[in-house]
C-alpha cells in the first residue's frame, strides 16, 4: 500500500500543545483499542492530534479526570468534549455535532 497519498495528520503532540478545538486522541503504546481506532481513522480525511499518555503526565491526568480515575484509552476529545473508548462511528458523529467544520470534504464523515 502506498501511504504517500493519504492526507497528512496532525503530528504527535503534548496535552499543552494539542488543538483542543479540534480532535485529540489520547493513547498509549500496546493498546489494541487505540491501534484499532487510529488505523480506522487513517482512511478518513479527519485531522487530529495524538497524545501518548505515557509520555505526558498532564495528558494522563486529563484522561483520569474523564475516565473515573482510570487511564482508559483511547480517550478522545472533540472540541473539548470527551469520549472514552469511542468507535470510529461515534467519533465521526461527535465531529459532525461539535466540530462540523472538520468534516468538510470528508468521504467517511
PDB file of C-alpha atoms in Angstrom:
ATOM      1  CA  UNK A   1       0.000   0.000   0.000  1.00  0.00           C
ATOM      2  CA  UNK A   2       1.280   3.460  -0.857  1.00  0.00           C
ATOM      3  CA  UNK A   3       0.726   5.837   2.034  1.00  0.00           C
ATOM      4  CA  UNK A   4       2.135   8.981   0.450  1.00  0.00           C
ATOM      5  CA  UNK A   5      -1.279   9.871  -0.997  1.00  0.00           C
ATOM      6  CA  UNK A   6      -3.047   9.682   2.352  1.00  0.00           C
ATOM      7  CA  UNK A   7      -3.922  13.031   3.942  1.00  0.00           C
ATOM      8  CA  UNK A   8      -1.431  14.331   6.454  1.00  0.00           C
ATOM      9  CA  UNK A   9      -2.299  14.006  10.115  1.00  0.00           C
ATOM     10  CA  UNK A  10      -1.619  16.303  12.989  1.00  0.00           C
ATOM     11  CA  UNK A  11       1.679  15.307  14.469  1.00  0.00           C
ATOM     12  CA  UNK A  12       2.061  13.681  17.826  1.00  0.00           C
ATOM     13  CA  UNK A  13       1.968  16.393  20.394  1.00  0.00           C
ATOM     14  CA  UNK A  14       1.597  17.127  24.066  1.00  0.00           C
ATOM     15  CA  UNK A  15      -1.539  17.919  26.021  1.00  0.00           C
ATOM     16  CA  UNK A  16      -0.373  21.521  26.260  1.00  0.00           C
ATOM     17  CA  UNK A  17       0.195  21.906  22.501  1.00  0.00           C
ATOM     18  CA  UNK A  18      -2.778  19.901  21.177  1.00  0.00           C
ATOM     19  CA  UNK A  19      -5.577  21.661  19.300  1.00  0.00           C
ATOM     20  CA  UNK A  20      -8.358  21.351  21.871  1.00  0.00           C
ATOM     21  CA  UNK A  21     -10.855  22.964  19.498  1.00  0.00           C
ATOM     22  CA  UNK A  22     -10.384  20.007  17.164  1.00  0.00           C
ATOM     23  CA  UNK A  23      -9.915  16.272  17.724  1.00  0.00           C
ATOM     24  CA  UNK A  24      -7.347  14.917  20.176  1.00  0.00           C
ATOM     25  CA  UNK A  25      -6.723  11.192  20.612  1.00  0.00           C
ATOM     26  CA  UNK A  26      -5.105  10.133  23.887  1.00  0.00           C
ATOM     27  CA  UNK A  27      -3.406   6.756  23.541  1.00  0.00           C
ATOM     28  CA  UNK A  28      -0.601   4.596  24.866  1.00  0.00           C
ATOM     29  CA  UNK A  29       1.725   2.045  23.254  1.00  0.00           C
ATOM     30  CA  UNK A  30       0.467  -1.540  23.236  1.00  0.00           C
ATOM     31  CA  UNK A  31      -3.221  -0.600  23.457  1.00  0.00           C
ATOM     32  CA  UNK A  32      -5.097  -2.665  20.858  1.00  0.00           C
ATOM     33  CA  UNK A  33      -8.195  -0.464  21.128  1.00  0.00           C
ATOM     34  CA  UNK A  34      -6.031   2.586  20.355  1.00  0.00           C
ATOM     35  CA  UNK A  35      -4.411   0.824  17.424  1.00  0.00           C
ATOM     36  CA  UNK A  36      -7.799  -0.153  16.018  1.00  0.00           C
ATOM     37  CA  UNK A  37      -9.241   3.368  16.218  1.00  0.00           C
ATOM     38  CA  UNK A  38      -6.106   5.021  14.857  1.00  0.00           C
ATOM     39  CA  UNK A  39      -5.965   2.562  11.951  1.00  0.00           C
ATOM     40  CA  UNK A  40      -9.616   3.113  11.056  1.00  0.00           C
ATOM     41  CA  UNK A  41      -9.187   6.884  11.154  1.00  0.00           C
ATOM     42  CA  UNK A  42      -6.179   6.714   8.859  1.00  0.00           C
ATOM     43  CA  UNK A  43      -8.513   6.269   5.884  1.00  0.00           C
ATOM     44  CA  UNK A  44     -10.601   9.346   6.621  1.00  0.00           C
ATOM     45  CA  UNK A  45      -9.626  12.932   5.974  1.00  0.00           C
ATOM     46  CA  UNK A  46     -10.178  13.884   9.583  1.00  0.00           C
ATOM     47  CA  UNK A  47      -7.267  15.809  11.057  1.00  0.00           C
ATOM     48  CA  UNK A  48      -6.422  15.126  14.668  1.00  0.00           C
ATOM     49  CA  UNK A  49      -3.649  15.318  17.234  1.00  0.00           C
ATOM     50  CA  UNK A  50      -2.357  12.274  19.092  1.00  0.00           C
ATOM     51  CA  UNK A  51      -1.046  12.417  22.642  1.00  0.00           C
ATOM     52  CA  UNK A  52       0.794   9.490  24.231  1.00  0.00           C
ATOM     53  CA  UNK A  53      -0.293   9.482  27.889  1.00  0.00           C
ATOM     54  CA  UNK A  54       2.806   7.525  28.931  1.00  0.00           C
ATOM     55  CA  UNK A  55       4.992  10.416  27.756  1.00  0.00           C
ATOM     56  CA  UNK A  56       2.816  13.236  29.033  1.00  0.00           C
ATOM     57  CA  UNK A  57       1.792  13.292  32.711  1.00  0.00           C
ATOM     58  CA  UNK A  58      -0.615  16.189  32.076  1.00  0.00           C
ATOM     59  CA  UNK A  59      -2.379  14.142  29.400  1.00  0.00           C
ATOM     60  CA  UNK A  60      -2.556  11.109  31.699  1.00  0.00           C
ATOM     61  CA  UNK A  61      -4.085  13.292  34.427  1.00  0.00           C
ATOM     62  CA  UNK A  62      -6.661  14.604  31.952  1.00  0.00           C
ATOM     63  CA  UNK A  63      -7.618  11.072  30.899  1.00  0.00           C
ATOM     64  CA  UNK A  64      -8.027  10.045  34.544  1.00  0.00           C
ATOM     65  CA  UNK A  65     -10.239  13.111  35.112  1.00  0.00           C
ATOM     66  CA  UNK A  66     -12.733  11.991  32.447  1.00  0.00           C
ATOM     67  CA  UNK A  67     -12.424   8.199  32.881  1.00  0.00           C
ATOM     68  CA  UNK A  68     -13.396   7.749  36.520  1.00  0.00           C
ATOM     69  CA  UNK A  69      -9.801   7.886  37.730  1.00  0.00           C
ATOM     70  CA  UNK A  70      -8.561   5.319  35.206  1.00  0.00           C
ATOM     71  CA  UNK A  71      -6.129   5.741  32.344  1.00  0.00           C
ATOM     72  CA  UNK A  72      -8.585   4.253  29.868  1.00  0.00           C
ATOM     73  CA  UNK A  73      -7.537   4.786  26.273  1.00  0.00           C
ATOM     74  CA  UNK A  74      -8.317   5.657  23.665  1.00  0.00           C
ATOM     75  CA  UNK A  75      -9.903   8.715  25.147  1.00  0.00           C
ATOM     76  CA  UNK A  76     -10.830  11.268  22.518  1.00  0.00           C
ATOM     77  CA  UNK A  77     -11.905  14.881  22.727  1.00  0.00           C
ATOM     78  CA  UNK A  78     -13.874  16.642  20.022  1.00  0.00           C
ATOM     79  CA  UNK A  79     -13.953  20.403  20.548  1.00  0.00           C
ATOM     80  CA  UNK A  80     -13.237  19.749  24.231  1.00  0.00           C
ATOM     81  CA  UNK A  81     -15.973  17.114  24.684  1.00  0.00           C
ATOM     82  CA  UNK A  82     -14.501  13.849  25.986  1.00  0.00           C
ATOM     83  CA  UNK A  83     -15.369  10.292  24.950  1.00  0.00           C
ATOM     84  CA  UNK A  84     -13.802   7.185  26.454  1.00  0.00           C
ATOM     85  CA  UNK A  85     -13.076   4.343  24.005  1.00  0.00           C
ATOM     86  CA  UNK A  86     -15.355   5.545  21.201  1.00  0.00           C
ATOM     87  CA  UNK A  87     -15.874   3.671  17.958  1.00  0.00           C
ATOM     88  CA  UNK A  88     -14.929   5.342  14.686  1.00  0.00           C
ATOM     89  CA  UNK A  89     -18.621   5.964  14.013  1.00  0.00           C
ATOM     90  CA  UNK A  90     -19.193   7.535  17.460  1.00  0.00           C
ATOM     91  CA  UNK A  91     -16.182   9.779  16.922  1.00  0.00           C
ATOM     92  CA  UNK A  92     -17.311  10.891  13.462  1.00  0.00           C
ATOM     93  CA  UNK A  93     -20.826  11.584  14.768  1.00  0.00           C
ATOM     94  CA  UNK A  94     -19.349  13.721  17.557  1.00  0.00           C
ATOM     95  CA  UNK A  95     -17.317  15.640  14.985  1.00  0.00           C
ATOM     96  CA  UNK A  96     -20.475  16.302  12.941  1.00  0.00           C
ATOM     97  CA  UNK A  97     -22.221  17.575  16.073  1.00  0.00           C
ATOM     98  CA  UNK A  98     -19.480  19.517  17.846  1.00  0.00           C
ATOM     99  CA  UNK A  99     -16.973  20.420  15.112  1.00  0.00           C
ATOM    100  CA  UNK A 100     -18.688  20.154  11.705  1.00  0.00           C
ATOM    101  CA  UNK A 101     -16.037  22.346  10.077  1.00  0.00           C
ATOM    102  CA  UNK A 102     -13.624  19.411  10.439  1.00  0.00           C
ATOM    103  CA  UNK A 103     -15.673  17.141   8.157  1.00  0.00           C
ATOM    104  CA  UNK A 104     -15.886  19.301   5.054  1.00  0.00           C
ATOM    105  CA  UNK A 105     -14.866  17.143   2.145  1.00  0.00           C
ATOM    106  CA  UNK A 106     -14.504  14.005   4.288  1.00  0.00           C
ATOM    107  CA  UNK A 107     -15.569  10.919   2.347  1.00  0.00           C
ATOM    108  CA  UNK A 108     -16.210   8.994   5.575  1.00  0.00           C
ATOM    109  CA  UNK A 109     -17.632  11.712   7.749  1.00  0.00           C
TER     110      UNK A 109
END
